[in-house]
Short mmCIF file of C-alpha atoms in Angstrom, two decimals:
data_model
loop_
_atom_site.label_atom_id
_atom_site.label_comp_id
_atom_site.label_asym_id
_atom_site.label_seq_id
_atom_site.Cartn_x
_atom_site.Cartn_y
_atom_site.Cartn_z
CA MET L 1 0.17 -0.28 -0.25
CA VAL L 2 2.79 2.47 0.93
CA GLN L 3 4.70 1.44 -2.15
CA PHE L 4 1.36 2.20 -4.30
CA LEU L 5 1.02 5.52 -2.64
CA ILE L 6 4.29 6.58 -3.46
CA ASP L 7 4.26 5.93 -7.06
CA ASN L 8 0.79 7.28 -7.79
CA MET L 9 0.96 10.22 -6.04
CA ALA L 10 0.66 13.02 -8.63
CA PRO L 11 -2.38 11.16 -10.06
CA LEU L 12 -3.94 10.57 -6.31
CA MET L 13 -3.50 14.35 -5.59
CA PHE L 14 -5.04 15.46 -9.00
CA GLY L 15 -7.99 13.24 -7.61
CA ALA L 16 -8.44 14.34 -4.47
CA LEU L 17 -8.18 18.49 -5.84
CA VAL L 18 -11.36 16.94 -8.28
CA PHE L 19 -13.39 15.67 -5.05
CA PHE L 20 -13.20 18.65 -2.96
CA LEU L 21 -14.33 20.70 -5.98
CA LEU L 22 -16.98 18.09 -6.93
CA PHE L 23 -18.23 18.80 -3.17
CA GLY L 24 -18.64 22.85 -3.37
CA TYR L 25 -15.28 23.16 -1.20
CA PRO L 26 -14.16 26.99 -1.97
CA VAL L 27 -11.64 26.89 -4.34
CA ALA L 28 -8.70 28.56 -2.54
CA PHE L 29 -8.87 26.54 0.48
CA ALA L 30 -9.06 23.41 -1.60
CA LEU L 31 -6.09 24.09 -2.99
CA ALA L 32 -4.28 24.93 -0.50
CA ALA L 33 -5.55 21.89 1.51
CA ASN L 34 -4.66 19.69 -0.81
CA GLY L 35 -1.51 21.11 -1.70
CA LEU L 36 -0.50 20.62 2.67
CA LEU L 37 -2.58 17.06 3.09
CA PHE L 38 0.25 15.64 -0.10
CA ALA L 39 3.26 17.15 1.42
CA PHE L 40 2.48 15.61 5.03
CA LEU L 41 1.91 12.24 3.89
CA GLY L 42 4.88 12.77 1.03
CA ILE L 43 7.06 13.92 4.16
CA GLU L 44 5.10 10.77 6.51
CA LEU L 45 6.18 8.27 3.55
CA GLY L 46 9.95 9.49 3.20
CA LEU L 47 9.09 10.96 -0.39
CA LEU L 48 9.81 14.53 0.34
CA THR L 49 11.74 16.32 2.83
CA PRO L 50 10.23 19.19 5.83
CA ALA L 51 12.35 21.91 3.66
CA LEU L 52 9.66 21.71 1.02
CA LEU L 53 7.69 23.70 3.29
CA GLN L 54 10.29 26.48 3.81
CA ALA L 55 10.44 27.86 -0.18
CA LEU L 56 6.04 28.45 0.74
CA PRO L 57 6.62 31.86 2.45
CA GLU L 58 8.72 32.95 -0.08
CA ARG L 59 6.63 32.10 -3.00
CA VAL L 60 3.70 33.82 -1.24
CA PHE L 61 5.81 37.35 -0.81
CA GLY L 62 6.50 36.35 -4.58
CA ILE L 63 3.01 36.99 -5.05
CA MET L 64 2.93 40.19 -3.00
CA ARG L 65 5.69 41.56 -5.08
CA ASN L 66 3.94 40.70 -8.69
CA ASP L 67 3.66 43.95 -10.21
CA THR L 68 1.55 42.52 -12.98
CA LEU L 69 -1.26 41.44 -10.91
CA LEU L 70 -1.87 45.22 -9.89
CA ALA L 71 -3.32 45.49 -13.37
CA ILE L 72 -6.66 43.52 -11.59
CA PRO L 73 -7.86 45.91 -8.85
CA PHE L 74 -6.45 48.79 -11.36
CA PHE L 75 -9.12 47.20 -14.22
CA THR L 76 -11.73 46.25 -12.02
CA PHE L 77 -12.01 49.84 -10.79
CA MET L 78 -12.00 51.54 -14.10
CA GLY L 79 -15.24 49.49 -15.07
CA LEU L 80 -17.24 49.37 -12.16
CA ILE L 81 -16.72 53.00 -12.22
CA LEU L 82 -17.72 53.44 -15.52
CA GLU L 83 -20.49 50.96 -15.04
CA ARG L 84 -21.84 53.88 -12.25
CA SER L 85 -21.20 56.84 -14.70
CA GLY L 86 -23.77 56.47 -16.97
CA MET L 87 -21.55 55.32 -20.54
CA ALA L 88 -23.05 52.48 -20.94
CA GLU L 89 -26.96 53.76 -21.03
CA ASP L 90 -25.71 57.20 -23.67
CA LEU L 91 -23.83 54.29 -25.77
CA LEU L 92 -27.12 52.21 -25.72
CA ASP L 93 -29.87 55.14 -26.34
CA THR L 94 -27.70 56.49 -29.56
CA ILE L 95 -26.14 53.42 -31.14
CA GLY L 96 -29.76 51.89 -30.95
CA GLN L 97 -31.40 54.96 -32.79
CA LEU L 98 -28.16 54.65 -35.52
CA PHE L 99 -29.45 51.41 -36.07
CA GLY L 100 -32.70 51.43 -35.35
CA PRO L 101 -34.07 51.34 -38.95
CA LEU L 102 -32.18 48.56 -39.77
CA ARG L 103 -34.01 44.87 -39.22
CA GLY L 104 -31.83 43.75 -35.69
CA GLY L 105 -31.03 46.85 -35.13
CA LEU L 106 -31.02 47.19 -31.18
CA ALA L 107 -29.50 43.36 -31.34
CA TYR L 108 -26.32 44.51 -33.82
CA ALA L 109 -26.32 47.92 -30.59
CA VAL L 110 -25.76 45.67 -27.66
CA ILE L 111 -22.85 43.64 -29.93
CA PHE L 112 -21.44 47.21 -30.96
CA VAL L 113 -21.63 48.72 -27.57
CA GLY L 114 -20.76 45.09 -25.68
CA ALA L 115 -17.49 45.32 -27.41
CA LEU L 116 -16.55 48.64 -26.85
CA LEU L 117 -17.51 48.26 -22.97
CA ALA L 118 -15.01 45.23 -23.14
CA ALA L 119 -12.45 47.14 -24.44
CA THR L 120 -13.51 49.61 -21.26
CA THR L 121 -14.10 48.07 -18.31
CA GLY L 122 -13.03 44.37 -19.30
CA VAL L 123 -15.23 43.07 -16.57
CA VAL L 124 -18.15 40.73 -17.66
CA ALA L 125 -20.65 41.34 -14.96
CA ALA L 126 -20.62 45.61 -15.53
CA SER L 127 -21.15 45.15 -19.09
CA VAL L 128 -24.02 42.30 -18.61
CA ILE L 129 -25.72 44.08 -15.97
CA SER L 130 -25.72 47.17 -17.91
CA MET L 131 -26.85 45.99 -21.17
CA GLY L 132 -29.47 43.96 -19.25
CA LEU L 133 -30.73 47.01 -17.10
CA ILE L 134 -30.80 49.31 -20.24
CA SER L 135 -31.58 47.29 -23.76
CA LEU L 136 -33.59 44.09 -22.30
CA PRO L 137 -36.85 45.91 -21.55
CA ILE L 138 -36.58 47.94 -24.93
CA MET L 139 -36.09 45.07 -26.46
CA LEU L 140 -39.27 43.66 -25.11
CA ARG L 141 -41.36 46.43 -25.89
CA TYR L 142 -40.98 46.27 -29.38
CA GLY L 143 -41.21 42.58 -29.87
CA TYR L 144 -38.12 40.72 -29.91
CA ASP L 145 -37.60 37.18 -29.87
CA ARG L 146 -36.26 36.48 -25.68
CA ARG L 147 -34.53 34.09 -26.58
CA LEU L 148 -32.43 35.86 -29.07
CA ALA L 149 -32.43 38.87 -26.79
CA THR L 150 -31.30 37.60 -23.97
CA GLY L 151 -28.67 35.46 -25.73
CA VAL L 152 -27.17 38.42 -27.77
CA ILE L 153 -27.24 40.82 -24.29
CA ALA L 154 -25.05 37.73 -22.39
CA ALA L 155 -22.76 36.84 -25.35
CA SER L 156 -22.09 40.73 -25.83
CA GLY L 157 -21.29 41.01 -22.21
CA THR L 158 -18.24 37.88 -22.28
CA LEU L 159 -16.64 39.90 -25.04
CA ALA L 160 -15.29 41.41 -21.92
CA GLN L 161 -13.71 38.37 -21.22
CA ILE L 162 -11.74 37.96 -24.54
CA ILE L 163 -11.29 41.68 -25.97
CA PRO L 164 -8.33 43.31 -23.99
CA PRO L 165 -7.90 44.74 -21.19
CA SER L 166 -9.45 41.22 -20.11
CA LEU L 167 -8.73 40.52 -16.84
CA VAL L 168 -8.30 36.70 -17.70
CA LEU L 169 -5.56 37.66 -20.14
CA ILE L 170 -3.56 39.04 -17.18
CA VAL L 171 -4.01 35.90 -14.85
CA MET L 172 -3.12 33.96 -18.38
CA ALA L 173 -0.55 35.61 -19.42
CA ASP L 174 1.40 35.53 -15.86
CA GLN L 175 0.52 31.40 -15.17
CA LEU L 176 2.31 30.95 -18.72
CA GLY L 177 5.12 33.35 -17.73
CA ARG L 178 4.69 36.09 -20.87
CA SER L 179 3.72 39.14 -21.60
CA VAL L 180 0.64 40.78 -20.99
CA GLY L 181 1.38 43.44 -24.02
CA ASP L 182 1.84 40.58 -26.00
CA MET L 183 -1.58 38.45 -24.47
CA TYR L 184 -3.65 41.54 -25.26
CA ALA L 185 -2.27 41.95 -28.52
CA GLY L 186 -2.54 38.55 -29.78
CA ALA L 187 -6.23 38.42 -28.64
CA LEU L 188 -7.17 41.45 -30.43
CA ILE L 189 -8.10 40.27 -33.75
CA PRO L 190 -10.13 36.79 -32.29
CA GLY L 191 -12.59 39.36 -29.99
CA LEU L 192 -13.36 41.49 -33.02
CA VAL L 193 -14.25 38.32 -35.30
CA LEU L 194 -15.97 36.78 -32.03
CA SER L 195 -18.61 40.29 -32.31
CA ALA L 196 -18.39 40.29 -36.09
CA LEU L 197 -20.12 36.47 -36.04
CA TYR L 198 -22.52 37.41 -33.36
CA ALA L 199 -23.44 40.33 -35.40
CA GLY L 200 -23.85 37.57 -38.36
CA TYR L 201 -26.26 35.31 -36.47
CA VAL L 202 -28.23 38.12 -35.80
CA PHE L 203 -28.53 38.82 -39.38
CA ILE L 204 -29.20 35.25 -40.32
CA VAL L 205 -32.38 35.14 -37.36
CA SER L 206 -33.22 38.33 -38.45
CA MET L 207 -34.08 37.70 -42.36
CA ILE L 208 -35.38 33.82 -41.38
CA ASN L 209 -37.49 35.02 -38.85
CA LYS L 210 -38.66 39.26 -39.15
CA SER L 211 -40.97 39.10 -36.15
CA ALA L 212 -37.82 37.99 -34.32
CA ALA L 213 -36.02 41.30 -34.59
CA PRO L 214 -37.86 44.02 -35.44
CA ALA L 215 -36.34 47.44 -36.80
CA LEU L 216 -37.38 49.94 -34.40
CA PRO L 217 -40.81 51.87 -35.47
CA LEU L 218 -40.86 55.37 -36.15
CA GLU L 219 -42.17 56.93 -33.94
CA ALA L 220 -39.54 55.06 -31.43
CA ARG L 221 -36.40 57.51 -33.74
CA THR L 222 -36.38 60.30 -31.35
CA LEU L 223 -33.22 61.48 -33.02
CA ARG L 224 -32.47 62.19 -36.88
CA GLY L 225 -30.13 63.89 -39.28
CA PHE L 226 -27.42 66.40 -37.22
CA GLN L 227 -28.97 66.15 -33.80
CA LEU L 228 -28.41 62.14 -34.00
CA PHE L 229 -24.59 62.42 -35.82
CA TYR L 230 -24.01 64.65 -32.70
CA ARG L 231 -25.46 62.77 -30.06
CA VAL L 232 -22.87 59.65 -31.34
CA ILE L 233 -19.89 61.65 -31.94
CA PHE L 234 -20.28 63.40 -28.07
CA SER L 235 -20.84 59.28 -26.59
CA LEU L 236 -18.61 57.78 -28.98
CA VAL L 237 -15.28 59.96 -27.72
CA PRO L 238 -15.04 59.15 -24.32
CA PRO L 239 -14.90 55.36 -24.16
CA LEU L 240 -12.54 56.04 -27.49
CA VAL L 241 -10.23 58.62 -25.62
CA LEU L 242 -10.16 55.66 -22.87
CA ILE L 243 -9.44 52.49 -25.09
CA PHE L 244 -6.38 54.52 -26.55
CA LEU L 245 -5.56 55.72 -22.50
CA VAL L 246 -5.16 52.18 -22.05
CA LEU L 247 -4.92 49.56 -24.78
CA GLY L 248 -3.18 52.23 -27.28
CA THR L 249 -0.62 53.24 -24.60
CA ILE L 250 0.40 49.53 -23.78
CA PHE L 251 0.53 48.32 -27.76
CA ILE L 252 2.98 51.17 -28.38
CA GLY L 253 4.84 50.90 -25.40
CA ILE L 254 4.72 53.45 -23.85
CA ALA L 255 3.32 52.20 -20.66
CA THR L 256 2.98 48.48 -19.02
CA PRO L 257 0.11 47.06 -18.82
CA THR L 258 -0.27 48.42 -14.68
CA GLU L 259 0.00 51.69 -15.60
CA GLY L 260 -2.45 51.15 -18.39
CA GLY L 261 -4.73 50.09 -15.59
CA ALA L 262 -3.46 53.17 -13.48
CA MET L 263 -4.01 55.38 -16.06
CA GLY L 264 -7.94 53.83 -17.01
CA ALA L 265 -8.84 54.04 -13.47
CA THR L 266 -7.84 57.83 -13.44
CA GLY L 267 -9.84 58.57 -16.82
CA ALA L 268 -12.80 56.70 -15.30
CA LEU L 269 -12.82 58.79 -12.22
CA ILE L 270 -12.17 62.09 -14.73
CA LEU L 271 -15.08 60.80 -16.96
CA ALA L 272 -17.36 60.00 -13.61
CA LEU L 273 -16.64 63.64 -12.72
CA ILE L 274 -17.39 65.52 -15.65
CA LYS L 275 -20.97 63.48 -15.83
CA ARG L 276 -21.13 64.44 -12.28
CA LYS L 277 -21.68 60.82 -11.28
CA LEU L 278 -18.85 60.98 -8.95
CA ASP L 279 -19.67 60.98 -5.11
CA TRP L 280 -18.69 58.91 -1.96
CA ALA L 281 -21.09 56.39 -2.26
CA LEU L 282 -19.71 55.72 -5.59
CA LEU L 283 -16.53 55.20 -4.87
CA ARG L 284 -16.94 53.32 -1.42
CA GLN L 285 -18.86 50.98 -3.14
CA ALA L 286 -16.22 50.72 -6.22
CA MET L 287 -13.51 50.17 -3.69
CA ASP L 288 -15.35 47.34 -2.01
CA THR L 289 -16.18 45.18 -4.96
CA THR L 290 -12.66 45.79 -6.00
CA ALA L 291 -10.77 44.75 -2.81
CA LYS L 292 -13.17 41.67 -2.80
CA LEU L 293 -12.20 40.41 -6.21
CA SER L 294 -8.62 41.50 -5.54
CA ALA L 295 -8.77 39.11 -2.07
CA PHE L 296 -10.67 36.49 -4.18
CA VAL L 297 -8.25 36.12 -7.02
CA LEU L 298 -5.26 36.59 -4.77
CA PHE L 299 -6.32 33.87 -2.63
CA ILE L 300 -6.98 31.14 -5.12
CA LEU L 301 -3.25 32.47 -6.61
CA ILE L 302 -1.75 31.02 -2.90
CA GLY L 303 -3.99 28.44 -2.79
CA SER L 304 -2.78 27.08 -6.51
CA THR L 305 0.89 28.07 -5.27
CA VAL L 306 0.22 25.52 -2.35
CA PHE L 307 -0.98 23.35 -4.42
CA GLY L 308 1.91 23.64 -6.98
CA LEU L 309 4.81 23.39 -4.61
CA THR L 310 3.82 19.95 -3.71
CA PHE L 311 2.10 18.64 -6.97
CA ARG L 312 5.88 19.93 -8.99
CA ALA L 313 7.38 18.40 -5.82
CA VAL L 314 5.96 14.60 -6.55
CA ASN L 315 6.43 15.15 -10.51
CA GLY L 316 3.29 15.76 -11.09
CA ASP L 317 3.99 18.08 -13.71
CA LEU L 318 6.21 14.96 -15.20
CA TRP L 319 3.29 13.32 -15.04
CA VAL L 320 0.86 15.51 -16.93
CA GLU L 321 3.40 16.46 -19.53
CA HIS L 322 3.99 12.88 -20.19
CA LEU L 323 0.11 11.92 -20.69
CA LEU L 324 -0.75 14.65 -22.80
CA THR L 325 2.63 14.52 -24.81
CA SER L 326 1.92 10.98 -25.31
CA LEU L 327 -1.56 11.74 -26.67
CA PRO L 328 -1.88 10.19 -30.25
CA GLY L 329 -2.07 13.02 -33.38
CA GLY L 330 0.58 15.05 -31.82
CA GLU L 331 0.37 18.84 -31.74
CA LEU L 332 -3.34 18.37 -33.26
CA GLY L 333 -4.30 15.82 -30.92
CA PHE L 334 -3.09 17.16 -27.91
CA LEU L 335 -5.36 20.50 -28.90
CA ILE L 336 -8.18 18.95 -29.43
CA VAL L 337 -7.84 16.59 -26.07
CA VAL L 338 -7.10 19.99 -24.17
CA ASN L 339 -10.08 22.04 -25.35
CA ILE L 340 -12.72 18.95 -24.80
CA MET L 341 -11.53 19.15 -21.63
CA VAL L 342 -11.12 23.02 -20.90
CA PHE L 343 -14.90 23.03 -22.19
CA LEU L 344 -16.44 20.33 -20.06
CA LEU L 345 -14.77 21.83 -17.12
CA ALA L 346 -15.88 25.07 -17.90
CA PHE L 347 -19.48 23.80 -16.82
CA PHE L 348 -17.84 23.25 -12.99
CA LEU L 349 -15.45 26.44 -12.86
CA ASP L 350 -15.42 29.79 -13.39
CA PHE L 351 -12.60 31.35 -15.44
CA PHE L 352 -10.43 32.31 -12.62
CA GLU L 353 -10.21 29.18 -11.45
CA LEU L 354 -9.50 27.25 -15.00
CA ALA L 355 -6.60 29.79 -15.42
CA PHE L 356 -4.93 29.48 -12.12
CA ILE L 357 -5.50 25.00 -11.75
CA VAL L 358 -5.38 23.91 -15.54
CA VAL L 359 -3.25 26.79 -17.12
CA PRO L 360 0.19 25.72 -15.30
CA LEU L 361 -0.08 22.00 -16.02
CA LEU L 362 -0.92 22.72 -19.46
CA GLY L 363 1.64 25.49 -20.33
CA PRO L 364 4.82 23.10 -20.04
CA ALA L 365 3.21 20.42 -22.62
CA ALA L 366 2.30 22.93 -25.00
CA GLU L 367 6.00 24.43 -24.95
CA LYS L 368 7.43 20.90 -25.14
CA LEU L 369 4.98 20.24 -28.30
CA GLY L 370 6.71 23.52 -29.75
CA ILE L 371 3.52 25.61 -29.12
CA ASP L 372 3.33 28.83 -29.39
CA LEU L 373 2.24 30.02 -25.74
CA ILE L 374 0.42 33.45 -26.69
CA TRP L 375 -1.64 31.87 -29.04
CA PHE L 376 -2.36 29.00 -26.56
CA GLY L 377 -3.03 31.47 -23.84
CA VAL L 378 -5.38 33.55 -26.36
CA LEU L 379 -6.44 30.07 -27.71
CA LEU L 380 -7.80 28.69 -24.24
CA GLY L 381 -9.35 32.25 -23.13
CA VAL L 382 -11.68 31.91 -25.96
CA ASN L 383 -12.40 28.31 -24.93
CA MET L 384 -13.18 29.46 -21.28
CA GLN L 385 -14.93 32.38 -22.23
CA THR L 386 -17.56 29.68 -22.60
CA SER L 387 -17.69 29.29 -19.02
CA PHE L 388 -20.12 32.02 -18.84
CA MET L 389 -22.56 30.96 -21.15
CA HIS L 390 -22.55 27.53 -20.05
CA PRO L 391 -26.20 26.62 -19.53
CA PRO L 392 -27.19 26.42 -16.26
CA PHE L 393 -23.66 27.52 -14.41
CA GLY L 394 -22.72 30.10 -17.02
CA PHE L 395 -22.37 33.19 -14.59
CA ALA L 396 -23.36 35.85 -17.28
CA LEU L 397 -26.61 33.81 -17.29
CA PHE L 398 -26.99 33.93 -13.70
CA PHE L 399 -26.91 37.94 -13.85
CA LEU L 400 -29.00 38.32 -16.45
CA ARG L 401 -31.37 36.60 -14.47
CA SER L 402 -30.87 39.04 -11.87
CA VAL L 403 -31.82 41.99 -13.91
CA ALA L 404 -34.64 40.17 -15.75
CA PRO L 405 -38.15 41.10 -15.38
CA ALA L 406 -39.18 37.64 -13.40
CA ALA L 407 -42.82 38.71 -13.40
CA ASP L 408 -45.49 40.01 -15.84
CA TYR L 409 -45.12 43.70 -15.69
CA ILE L 410 -46.74 47.11 -17.22
CA ASP L 411 -44.70 48.98 -19.89
CA LYS L 412 -44.30 52.61 -18.89
CA VAL L 413 -44.17 53.73 -22.83
CA THR L 414 -46.87 51.84 -24.21
CA GLY L 415 -48.89 50.42 -21.41
CA LYS L 416 -48.99 47.11 -22.75
CA LEU L 417 -48.60 43.99 -20.74
CA ILE L 418 -45.02 42.49 -21.27
CA PRO L 419 -44.38 38.82 -19.97
CA ARG L 420 -41.43 37.56 -17.34
CA ILE L 421 -38.27 35.97 -18.57
CA THR L 422 -38.02 32.47 -17.88
CA THR L 423 -35.02 30.89 -16.81
CA GLY L 424 -35.41 28.16 -19.63
CA GLN L 425 -35.60 31.00 -22.18
CA ILE L 426 -32.79 32.50 -21.15
CA TYR L 427 -30.65 28.86 -20.90
CA TRP L 428 -31.89 28.39 -24.94
CA GLY L 429 -30.78 31.75 -25.56
CA ALA L 430 -27.12 31.13 -24.53
CA VAL L 431 -26.92 27.96 -26.71
CA PRO L 432 -26.58 29.12 -30.44
CA PHE L 433 -23.72 31.75 -28.43
CA VAL L 434 -21.80 28.99 -27.12
CA CYS L 435 -21.98 27.11 -30.45
CA ILE L 436 -20.39 29.97 -32.14
CA GLN L 437 -17.65 30.35 -28.95
CA ILE L 438 -16.82 26.84 -29.77
CA LEU L 439 -16.74 27.96 -33.85
CA MET L 440 -13.98 30.32 -32.96
CA VAL L 441 -11.85 27.74 -31.01
CA ALA L 442 -12.10 26.21 -34.49
CA LEU L 443 -10.82 29.37 -36.49
CA VAL L 444 -8.50 30.16 -34.16
CA ILE L 445 -6.79 26.69 -34.05
CA ILE L 446 -6.99 26.59 -38.31
CA PHE L 447 -6.09 30.45 -38.41
CA PRO L 448 -3.57 31.21 -35.94
CA GLU L 449 -2.21 33.84 -37.86
CA MET L 450 -5.00 35.90 -36.40
CA VAL L 451 -3.23 35.40 -32.94
CA THR L 452 0.28 35.59 -34.16
CA SER L 453 -0.09 38.55 -37.01
CA MET L 454 -0.28 40.86 -34.24
CA LEU L 455 3.23 39.86 -32.45
CA ASP L 456 6.01 42.18 -32.63
CA ARG L 457 8.43 39.28 -32.54
CA GLY L 458 11.62 41.21 -33.30
CA PRO L 459 14.37 40.50 -35.42
CA VAL L 460 15.26 36.90 -35.67
CA LEU L 461 18.48 35.97 -35.03
CA SER L 462 20.85 33.04 -36.18
CA ASP L 463 22.52 30.80 -33.52
CA THR L 464 25.89 32.31 -34.41
CA GLU L 465 24.61 35.23 -33.21
CA ILE L 466 22.53 34.28 -30.13
CA GLN L 467 26.02 32.94 -28.76
CA MET L 468 27.85 36.11 -29.49
CA GLN L 469 25.30 38.20 -27.84
CA MET L 470 25.07 35.99 -25.08
CA GLN L 471 29.13 36.10 -24.72
CA ILE L 472 28.57 40.19 -24.53
CA GLU L 473 26.26 40.17 -21.79
CA THR L 474 27.67 37.21 -19.55
CA PRO L 475 29.11 39.60 -16.59
CA ASP L 476 32.13 38.96 -15.29
CA TYR L 477 32.42 38.47 -11.76
CA GLY L 478 36.16 37.28 -11.46
CA THR L 479 37.60 34.63 -9.51
CA GLU L 480 34.37 34.38 -6.72
CA SER L 481 30.76 33.27 -7.70
CA PRO L 482 28.10 35.53 -6.99
CA TYR L 483 25.80 32.60 -5.78
CA GLY L 484 28.37 31.95 -2.87
CA GLU L 485 30.78 28.70 -1.74
CA ALA L 486 28.37 26.25 -2.47
CA ALA L 487 28.13 27.28 -6.86
CA ASP L 488 32.59 27.60 -6.18
CA GLU L 489 32.22 23.93 -4.85
CA ALA L 490 29.64 23.04 -7.89
CA SER L 491 31.81 24.78 -10.81
CA GLU L 492 35.39 22.54 -8.98
CA ASP L 493 33.42 19.63 -9.04
CA ASP L 494 32.79 20.14 -12.81
CA ALA L 495 35.99 21.33 -13.81
CA ALA L 496 37.48 17.87 -12.48
CA ALA L 497 34.76 16.31 -14.00
CA ASP L 498 35.64 17.66 -16.95
CA GLU L 499 38.96 16.87 -16.39
CA GLU L 500 38.91 13.37 -16.18
CA SER L 501 36.25 12.93 -19.25
CA GLY L 502 38.91 14.71 -20.76
CA GLU L 503 41.33 12.07 -20.20
CA GLU L 504 39.07 9.23 -20.44
CA GLU L 505 38.84 10.88 -24.14
CA SER L 506 42.42 11.19 -24.86
CA GLY L 507 43.27 7.43 -23.61
CA GLU L 508 40.34 6.01 -25.85
CA GLU L 509 41.91 8.51 -28.93
CA GLU L 510 45.81 6.65 -28.10
CA GLU L 511 44.20 2.82 -28.52
CA GLU L 512 42.13 3.44 -30.83
CA ASN L 513 45.50 4.87 -32.76
CA ALA L 514 47.54 2.02 -31.43
CA ASP L 515 45.26 0.11 -33.17
#
């Protein structure tokens, strides 16, 4: 029994984590408890040493010193301030009037505004709740199909998951050891293509079933001509300026993602102040929610660090890597299995949990197969977007359910009785958009240039040039190693081993010459 535990420590540890998660234990504590439990078990069995746990404090302090993670509270705070500043309401009102004469115009407006909010807030909850409160009553008022209306709102809100400055892309870059700026650049085109696919679906539905997405009636189009043009420009300028302030500075290279998030938070405060929506109640609520989300993310990260330390100590990373790299079909087989696994796990785990638990296990195997980790991270980001839309556990569906009318009501404008939105209608409305997201995963695999074309890889150096660059950049520490006496002794041992190997090789050459 003891030998069985020693030989199968890694799969048992992973299975125990799944067991805890399925029983509903908080993810952060399930990760940390599993890590500590199997660390003590490994020490008891003689597989690990107690010195392993001495690395934990330094790892926790390393998380606290990680400047990249500061972008998460900045972007969260920015999104919460913008949500309450009235920007979403102004955009939906004016863009809805702009697309109003078209069949399905309100749905197009929701998708367009969803993409703009995604590029400014980066928070799914803020986008879904804002558009659900503002646009859903209007769509119901003018006879939109309930499944189409709820599906468009939920799906457009999840664009904040993949369009920069997405929070999950920050975590993904940190877990894969890649630049957040590169992850943002790689995700830009897939996010825009996904928005276009949503609009294409609305167009097809409006052509097949004209009553499902009618145009706004003439009496509802209150803005016309120059007045409409002026309102559209006035509504678009603030978010576009904010997008440039955040993403433009990051892509140009003027600011890091953390600095871009700080500028975005400052810009959101200025915008709210201009609109006279900034007060102490708003600030208190935004800071409180930001603190809760940031603590949630950091606790999961600390828990995953504890789990990962023990999991790697029992060679769990090698077990997962061997398991994934030995799949039939090579790189394509790996991608198919991984995406199916992530899609299924998204039924039960949200994107933060997936990013902290699954991505660190998949990254080394992908890198060994020669897969570009930026492209791989964007691909997983698109796949994880389905975690917001999966019936019955999708968070975007929960957000929309909280603001959709749960009882029949009288419309204030038309005076008509509007039936309530059922949970089944929300779930069925999400299914076509989940299929579109799966199609987007396939498109990213088939056309990797959507991601890689936006990346600045710099000049390609030959092996000789790389060696010359390493010789130039290698510092001269003199006779003493900068890493202490242990490194000096190791280098002396290596030198002695080299001399012995050299003597053996010369002896073999003399014997060959004599023969």
